[in-house]
Short mmCIF file of C-alpha atoms in Angstrom, two decimals:
data_model
loop_
_atom_site.label_atom_id
_atom_site.label_comp_id
_atom_site.label_asym_id
_atom_site.label_seq_id
_atom_site.Cartn_x
_atom_site.Cartn_y
_atom_site.Cartn_z
CA MET A 201 -30.74 86.35 24.57
CA ASN A 202 -29.22 84.44 21.68
CA PRO A 203 -31.84 84.69 18.89
CA GLU A 204 -31.02 81.21 17.69
CA GLU A 205 -31.50 79.60 21.11
CA PRO A 206 -34.16 81.31 23.22
CA ASP A 207 -33.46 80.68 26.90
CA VAL A 208 -36.54 82.44 28.21
CA VAL A 209 -39.72 80.39 28.61
CA HIS A 210 -42.77 82.40 27.61
CA PRO A 211 -45.40 81.72 30.29
CA GLY A 212 -48.09 79.41 28.94
CA LEU A 213 -46.83 79.14 25.36
CA LYS A 214 -47.64 75.83 23.73
CA LEU A 215 -45.87 74.12 20.84
CA VAL A 216 -47.71 71.44 18.90
CA ILE A 217 -45.71 69.18 16.58
CA GLN A 218 -48.00 67.67 13.95
CA ILE A 219 -47.22 64.62 11.80
CA PRO A 220 -49.40 63.71 8.79
CA CYS A 221 -49.36 59.91 8.39
CA TYR A 222 -50.48 57.28 5.93
CA ASN A 223 -49.57 53.67 6.72
CA GLU A 224 -46.67 54.70 8.95
CA GLU A 225 -46.83 52.09 11.75
CA GLU A 226 -43.25 51.01 10.96
CA THR A 227 -41.61 54.45 10.67
CA LEU A 228 -43.64 56.36 13.28
CA PRO A 229 -41.82 54.96 16.36
CA ALA A 230 -38.44 56.26 15.13
CA THR A 231 -39.97 59.60 14.17
CA LEU A 232 -41.54 60.09 17.60
CA ALA A 233 -38.37 58.99 19.37
CA ASP A 234 -36.56 61.78 17.54
CA LEU A 235 -38.99 64.51 18.64
CA PRO A 236 -38.47 66.64 21.74
CA ARG A 237 -40.85 66.84 24.68
CA GLU A 238 -39.26 70.06 25.89
CA VAL A 239 -38.25 73.06 23.77
CA ASP A 240 -36.73 76.29 25.07
CA GLY A 241 -39.28 79.10 24.98
CA PHE A 242 -42.31 76.87 25.58
CA SER A 243 -43.91 75.64 28.76
CA CYS A 244 -45.75 72.85 26.95
CA VAL A 245 -44.90 70.64 23.95
CA GLU A 246 -47.51 68.26 22.54
CA TRP A 247 -47.54 65.82 19.62
CA LEU A 248 -50.39 65.44 17.14
CA VAL A 249 -50.71 62.66 14.56
CA ILE A 250 -53.07 62.90 11.58
CA ASP A 251 -53.93 59.41 10.36
CA ASP A 252 -54.99 59.92 6.74
CA GLY A 253 -57.09 56.79 6.32
CA SER A 254 -54.25 54.36 7.04
CA GLU A 255 -54.87 50.68 6.39
CA ASP A 256 -52.45 49.62 9.11
CA ASN A 257 -52.24 50.33 12.85
CA THR A 258 -50.83 53.86 12.62
CA SER A 259 -53.41 55.33 15.02
CA GLN A 260 -52.94 52.62 17.63
CA VAL A 261 -49.15 52.87 17.42
CA ALA A 262 -49.43 56.64 17.95
CA ARG A 263 -51.59 56.17 21.05
CA ASP A 264 -49.32 53.47 22.45
CA LEU A 265 -46.32 55.77 22.07
CA GLY A 266 -47.95 58.58 24.03
CA VAL A 267 -49.08 60.93 21.25
CA ASP A 268 -51.27 63.62 22.84
CA HIS A 269 -53.74 64.02 19.97
CA VAL A 270 -54.71 61.58 17.22
CA VAL A 271 -56.88 62.83 14.36
CA ARG A 272 -58.33 59.94 12.40
CA ILE A 273 -59.53 60.55 8.83
CA THR A 274 -61.61 57.57 7.73
CA GLN A 275 -60.65 57.74 4.05
CA ASN A 276 -57.31 58.65 2.49
CA ARG A 277 -57.64 62.16 1.06
CA GLY A 278 -54.04 63.09 0.42
CA LEU A 279 -51.23 64.96 2.10
CA ALA A 280 -52.63 68.47 1.61
CA ASN A 281 -55.92 67.57 3.32
CA ALA A 282 -54.11 65.84 6.19
CA PHE A 283 -51.88 68.87 6.65
CA MET A 284 -54.86 71.23 6.87
CA ALA A 285 -56.67 68.86 9.25
CA GLY A 286 -53.58 68.96 11.43
CA LEU A 287 -53.47 72.76 11.49
CA ASP A 288 -57.13 72.86 12.46
CA ALA A 289 -56.68 70.34 15.28
CA SER A 290 -53.50 72.06 16.50
CA LEU A 291 -55.25 75.41 16.68
CA LYS A 292 -58.13 73.87 18.60
CA ALA A 293 -55.57 72.31 20.93
CA GLY A 294 -54.38 75.83 21.73
CA ALA A 295 -51.07 75.87 19.85
CA ASP A 296 -49.15 79.15 19.80
CA VAL A 297 -46.63 77.68 17.36
CA ILE A 298 -47.14 74.66 15.12
CA VAL A 299 -44.31 72.58 13.68
CA ASN A 300 -45.06 70.25 10.78
CA THR A 301 -42.77 67.31 10.12
CA ASP A 302 -42.89 64.12 8.06
CA ALA A 303 -43.69 60.67 9.43
CA ASP A 304 -40.76 59.00 7.67
CA ASN A 305 -38.28 60.66 10.08
CA GLN A 306 -36.63 62.53 7.21
CA TYR A 307 -36.05 65.65 9.31
CA ASP A 308 -33.87 65.79 12.41
CA GLY A 309 -36.10 66.50 15.41
CA ALA A 310 -33.18 68.12 17.22
CA CYS A 311 -33.49 71.04 14.79
CA ILE A 312 -36.95 72.03 16.07
CA PRO A 313 -35.58 74.65 18.54
CA VAL A 314 -33.76 76.33 15.64
CA LEU A 315 -36.91 76.11 13.51
CA VAL A 316 -39.18 77.86 16.02
CA SER A 317 -36.64 80.43 17.21
CA PRO A 318 -37.38 83.13 14.56
CA ILE A 319 -41.07 83.03 15.53
CA LEU A 320 -40.33 83.29 19.24
CA VAL A 321 -38.11 86.34 18.78
CA GLY A 322 -40.60 88.00 16.42
CA GLU A 323 -38.52 87.74 13.23
CA ALA A 324 -40.82 85.51 11.18
CA ASP A 325 -44.38 84.26 10.77
CA LEU A 326 -43.45 81.16 8.79
CA VAL A 327 -40.12 79.35 9.01
CA ILE A 328 -38.96 76.80 6.43
CA GLY A 329 -36.41 74.15 7.37
CA GLU A 330 -33.97 74.15 4.45
CA ARG A 331 -32.24 70.85 3.85
CA PRO A 332 -28.65 70.53 2.62
CA ILE A 333 -29.91 69.33 -0.78
CA GLU A 334 -26.49 68.88 -2.39
CA ALA A 335 -25.25 66.82 0.57
CA VAL A 336 -28.23 64.43 0.74
CA ASP A 337 -26.98 61.12 -0.67
CA ASP A 338 -30.52 59.74 -0.97
CA PHE A 339 -31.38 62.38 -3.62
CA SER A 340 -30.41 61.61 -7.21
CA PRO A 341 -28.62 64.31 -9.27
CA LEU A 342 -31.85 64.81 -11.26
CA LYS A 343 -33.93 65.27 -8.11
CA LYS A 344 -31.42 67.77 -6.72
CA ARG A 345 -31.55 69.75 -9.95
CA LEU A 346 -35.36 69.70 -9.98
CA GLN A 347 -35.39 70.90 -6.36
CA ARG A 348 -33.21 73.87 -7.28
CA ILE A 349 -35.31 74.75 -10.32
CA GLY A 350 -38.60 74.36 -8.47
CA SER A 351 -37.44 76.46 -5.52
CA GLY A 352 -36.21 79.14 -7.92
CA ILE A 353 -39.60 79.31 -9.65
CA VAL A 354 -41.42 79.52 -6.30
CA ARG A 355 -39.08 82.32 -5.19
CA THR A 356 -39.91 84.25 -8.34
CA PHE A 357 -43.66 83.74 -8.07
CA SER A 358 -43.88 84.34 -4.31
CA GLY A 359 -41.38 87.18 -4.00
CA THR A 360 -39.61 85.32 -1.16
CA GLU A 361 -36.08 84.02 -0.59
CA VAL A 362 -36.96 80.40 0.22
CA ARG A 363 -34.21 78.02 -0.90
CA ASP A 364 -36.05 74.73 -0.27
CA ALA A 365 -39.67 75.19 -1.30
CA ALA A 366 -40.43 71.45 -1.16
CA SER A 367 -39.44 71.08 2.49
CA GLY A 368 -42.28 69.95 4.73
CA PHE A 369 -40.33 70.78 7.88
CA ARG A 370 -41.72 74.17 8.86
CA ALA A 371 -43.03 76.22 11.76
CA PHE A 372 -46.13 78.43 11.79
CA SER A 373 -47.12 81.15 14.21
CA ARG A 374 -50.70 80.88 15.42
CA SER A 375 -51.96 83.76 13.28
CA THR A 376 -50.22 82.35 10.20
CA ALA A 377 -51.81 78.94 10.74
CA ILE A 378 -55.21 80.61 10.97
CA ARG A 379 -54.62 82.40 7.64
CA THR A 380 -53.27 79.35 5.82
CA GLN A 381 -55.44 77.77 3.13
CA VAL A 382 -54.58 74.99 0.70
CA PHE A 383 -56.71 74.46 -2.40
CA GLY A 384 -54.64 71.77 -4.11
CA LYS A 385 -54.90 68.09 -3.18
CA TYR A 386 -51.37 66.92 -3.99
CA SER A 387 -49.17 68.85 -1.58
CA TYR A 388 -49.14 71.99 0.52
CA THR A 389 -45.46 72.99 0.43
CA MET A 390 -45.27 75.32 -2.56
CA GLU A 391 -48.79 76.70 -2.41
CA THR A 392 -48.46 77.82 1.21
CA ILE A 393 -45.27 79.75 0.36
CA VAL A 394 -46.93 81.56 -2.54
CA GLN A 395 -49.92 82.36 -0.33
CA ALA A 396 -47.68 83.63 2.48
CA GLY A 397 -45.90 85.91 0.04
CA TRP A 398 -49.25 87.19 -1.25
CA GLU A 399 -50.40 87.79 2.33
CA GLY A 400 -47.24 89.78 3.08
CA LEU A 401 -46.16 87.39 5.83
CA ARG A 402 -42.57 87.24 6.97
CA ILE A 403 -40.91 84.04 5.75
CA LYS A 404 -37.49 82.89 6.88
CA GLY A 405 -35.42 79.84 6.03
CA VAL A 406 -33.12 78.12 8.50
CA ASP A 407 -30.64 75.33 7.89
CA VAL A 408 -31.70 71.93 9.21
CA SER A 409 -30.20 68.46 9.05
CA VAL A 410 -31.84 65.28 7.80
CA ASN A 411 -31.80 61.62 8.76
CA PRO A 412 -31.07 58.69 6.42
CA ALA A 413 -34.04 57.65 4.30
CA THR A 414 -36.31 55.04 5.85
CA ARG A 415 -38.45 54.40 2.76
CA PRO A 416 -38.93 55.73 -0.80
CA SER A 417 -40.79 59.02 -1.14
CA ARG A 418 -44.53 58.62 -1.70
CA LEU A 419 -44.87 62.03 -3.32
CA VAL A 420 -42.15 61.42 -5.90
CA LYS A 421 -43.20 58.04 -7.25
CA SER A 422 -42.09 59.07 -10.74
CA ILE A 423 -40.15 62.14 -11.82
CA PRO A 424 -42.46 63.08 -14.78
CA ARG A 425 -45.55 62.85 -12.58
CA TYR A 426 -43.88 64.90 -9.85
CA ILE A 427 -42.88 67.59 -12.37
CA TRP A 428 -46.39 67.71 -13.83
CA ARG A 429 -48.13 67.98 -10.46
CA SER A 430 -45.64 70.53 -9.13
CA ALA A 431 -46.08 72.64 -12.27
CA GLN A 432 -49.86 72.49 -11.81
CA THR A 433 -49.51 73.63 -8.20
CA ILE A 434 -47.23 76.54 -9.07
CA LEU A 435 -49.36 77.75 -11.99
CA ARG A 436 -52.59 77.43 -9.99
CA SER A 437 -51.10 79.36 -7.10
CA PHE A 438 -49.74 82.06 -9.42
CA ALA A 439 -53.13 82.44 -11.14
CA LEU A 440 -54.97 82.48 -7.81
CA TYR A 441 -52.83 84.96 -5.92
CA LYS A 442 -51.35 87.08 -8.75
CA PRO A 443 -53.94 86.89 -11.53
CA LEU A 444 -53.03 90.12 -13.35
CA ARG A 445 -49.39 89.15 -13.78
CA PHE A 446 -50.39 85.60 -14.69
CA PHE A 447 -52.79 86.60 -17.47
CA LEU A 448 -50.46 89.33 -18.72
CA ALA A 449 -47.76 86.70 -19.14
CA ILE A 450 -50.16 84.28 -20.89
CA GLY A 451 -51.38 87.07 -23.18
CA LEU A 452 -47.84 87.75 -24.38
CA VAL A 453 -47.90 84.47 -26.34
CA PRO A 454 -50.67 85.41 -28.83
CA LEU A 455 -49.34 88.99 -28.91
CA LEU A 456 -45.91 87.81 -30.06
CA ILE A 457 -47.52 85.52 -32.64
CA SER A 458 -49.56 88.51 -33.87
CA LEU A 459 -46.45 90.67 -34.20
CA ALA A 460 -44.62 87.88 -36.05
CA LEU A 461 -47.45 87.53 -38.58
CA LEU A 462 -47.65 91.28 -39.02
CA LEU A 463 -43.90 91.58 -39.61
CA ARG A 464 -44.14 88.72 -42.11
CA TRP A 465 -46.82 90.62 -44.01
CA PHE A 466 -44.75 93.84 -44.06
CA TYR A 467 -41.66 91.95 -45.23
CA PHE A 468 -43.37 90.39 -48.21
CA GLN A 469 -45.15 93.63 -49.10
CA LEU A 470 -42.10 95.87 -48.91
CA PHE A 471 -39.11 93.72 -49.80
CA THR A 472 -40.35 91.13 -52.31
CA GLU A 473 -42.05 91.29 -55.69
CA ASP A 474 -44.32 88.37 -54.89
CA GLN A 475 -47.87 89.60 -55.53
CA ALA A 476 -49.58 86.68 -53.82
CA SER A 477 -52.28 87.61 -51.34
CA ARG A 478 -51.06 87.96 -47.75
CA VAL A 479 -54.49 88.54 -46.29
CA PRO A 480 -54.41 85.33 -44.20
CA SER A 481 -51.37 86.71 -42.35
CA LEU A 482 -53.24 89.91 -41.56
CA VAL A 483 -56.32 87.99 -40.44
CA GLY A 484 -54.20 85.70 -38.26
CA ALA A 485 -52.38 88.69 -36.76
CA ALA A 486 -55.68 90.39 -35.97
CA MET A 487 -57.11 87.26 -34.38
CA MET A 488 -54.02 86.71 -32.21
CA PHE A 489 -54.05 90.36 -31.15
CA LEU A 490 -57.73 90.16 -30.17
CA LEU A 491 -57.01 86.95 -28.25
CA ALA A 492 -54.22 88.69 -26.33
CA VAL A 493 -56.52 91.60 -25.48
CA LEU A 494 -59.24 89.17 -24.37
CA ILE A 495 -56.79 87.32 -22.07
CA TRP A 496 -55.64 90.62 -20.58
CA MET A 497 -59.27 91.57 -19.94
CA PHE A 498 -59.72 88.30 -18.06
CA GLY A 499 -56.62 89.18 -16.06
CA PHE A 500 -57.99 92.61 -15.22
CA LEU A 501 -61.32 91.13 -14.06
CA ALA A 502 -59.52 88.43 -12.08
CA ASP A 503 -57.40 91.12 -10.42
CA LEU A 504 -60.55 92.96 -9.38
CA LEU A 505 -61.94 89.70 -7.99
CA SER A 506 -58.71 89.18 -6.05
CA VAL A 507 -59.57 92.28 -4.03
CA ASN A 508 -62.80 90.56 -3.04
CA ARG A 509 -60.84 87.39 -2.29
CA ARG A 510 -58.64 89.33 0.10
CA ILE A 511 -61.71 90.74 1.86
CA VAL A 512 -63.18 87.23 2.10
CA SER A 513 -59.86 85.92 3.44
CA ASP A 514 -59.72 88.62 6.12
CA THR A 515 -63.33 87.89 7.07
CA ARG A 516 -62.56 84.19 7.31
CA VAL A 517 -59.61 84.93 9.60
CA MET A 518 -61.76 87.09 11.89
CA LEU A 519 -64.48 84.42 12.07
CA ARG A 520 -61.95 81.68 12.64
CA THR A 521 -60.24 83.68 15.39
CA ALA A 522 -63.58 84.34 17.07
CA GLU A 523 -64.43 80.62 16.88
CA LEU A 524 -61.15 79.69 18.53
CA GLU A 525 -61.67 82.37 21.18
CA GLN A 526 -65.00 80.75 22.06
CA LEU A 527 -63.33 77.34 22.35
CA ALA A 528 -60.60 78.67 24.63
CA PRO A 529 -62.62 78.97 27.88
CA LEU A 530 -63.92 75.43 27.47
CA ALA A 531 -60.38 74.12 27.73
CA GLY A 532 -59.14 76.60 30.29
CA THR A 533 -56.91 78.61 27.95
CA ALA A 534 -55.60 82.07 28.67
CA HIS A 535 -54.45 85.03 26.60
CA SER A 536 -50.81 85.83 26.15
CA LYS A 537 -48.65 87.78 23.75
CA MET A 538 -45.72 86.55 21.74
CA GLY A 539 -44.03 89.57 20.24
CA SER A 540 -46.77 91.97 19.22
CA GLU A 541 -49.19 89.27 18.18
CA PRO A 542 -52.13 88.15 20.35
CA THR A 543 -52.21 84.40 20.84
CA LEU A 544 -54.15 81.80 22.77
CA THR A 545 -52.37 79.49 25.15
CA ARG A 546 -53.27 76.34 27.00
CA PRO A 547 -52.34 74.78 30.33
CA GLU A 548 -49.79 72.00 30.58
CA SER A 549 -52.14 69.17 29.73
CA MET A 550 -55.07 68.44 27.52
CA LEU A 551 -57.15 65.34 26.97
CA ARG A 552 -56.34 63.33 23.89
CA ALA A 553 -58.74 64.17 21.05
CA GLU A 554 -59.72 61.78 18.33
CA ARG A 555 -61.85 62.21 15.27
#
């Protein structure tokens, strides 16, 4: 079997393609028209739209166009919340693999078979669709440069090889979707990669193509704001999942200041005849050194707490899996295996759900 194009249909496997939306009644028809209803390796493909408090007719348009599941959030809460609501609804719908794509039809739906292939053949838990950034005419030179820098920082912090950390076109195995948590409100793209690296999940990037832009990006309304929010997300994720390294790095700042003040004191004492008091330098050096030690102590305590966080995360996964197991009989689902991982599957059809 060609690993890039699985030609074997796994009995009962379901793919759910989720689309977070906010005021997308104009772009949604083209996005849905670009999505497949059949994908090699799956016996069932369903669409799920998350309407994040839209003020237009996004939900009705989705229903009229045959979307299988519409999740309606009454108040706009942001992309990260809509993404997590979609994962939750997809899991309850019995998805074995979940593909997330954008409602503006940025990503080529024909690339979905390539996106899910590494999961089907057991090579990855999370697959990122990597855009040809340099070839995208809709991206300014500054945005392309920021994408490269941001992806490089995420690679360093997460210990992964992802080349397009900001891509929202990605596929999740069922177990990975269950483990995924997003604490930020702005976006989910970078945080989920850092978390996946911390969890030791297998992440793979595949090349995908993009469609011409249909509207300006709503996440990147201004470059300074985008940089600030992305930096917040990266730093928060680093502190959350790798606290010891984070606080050790922060503590180096006062330590270097302390060493500089101490060297200044030695220089004036040993190599000049100036008899002026240099006590303030010594006091400042001592204070900076104590601050560095204090920060490192915080890092050590946070690292100990991260062990508890991992236990809590594992407990949450077990409880969530048990909850989904209880929901399975109500919808007539069965057990199957994809690779070595137990998954839940669903029959060909399911009633449309709406919140």
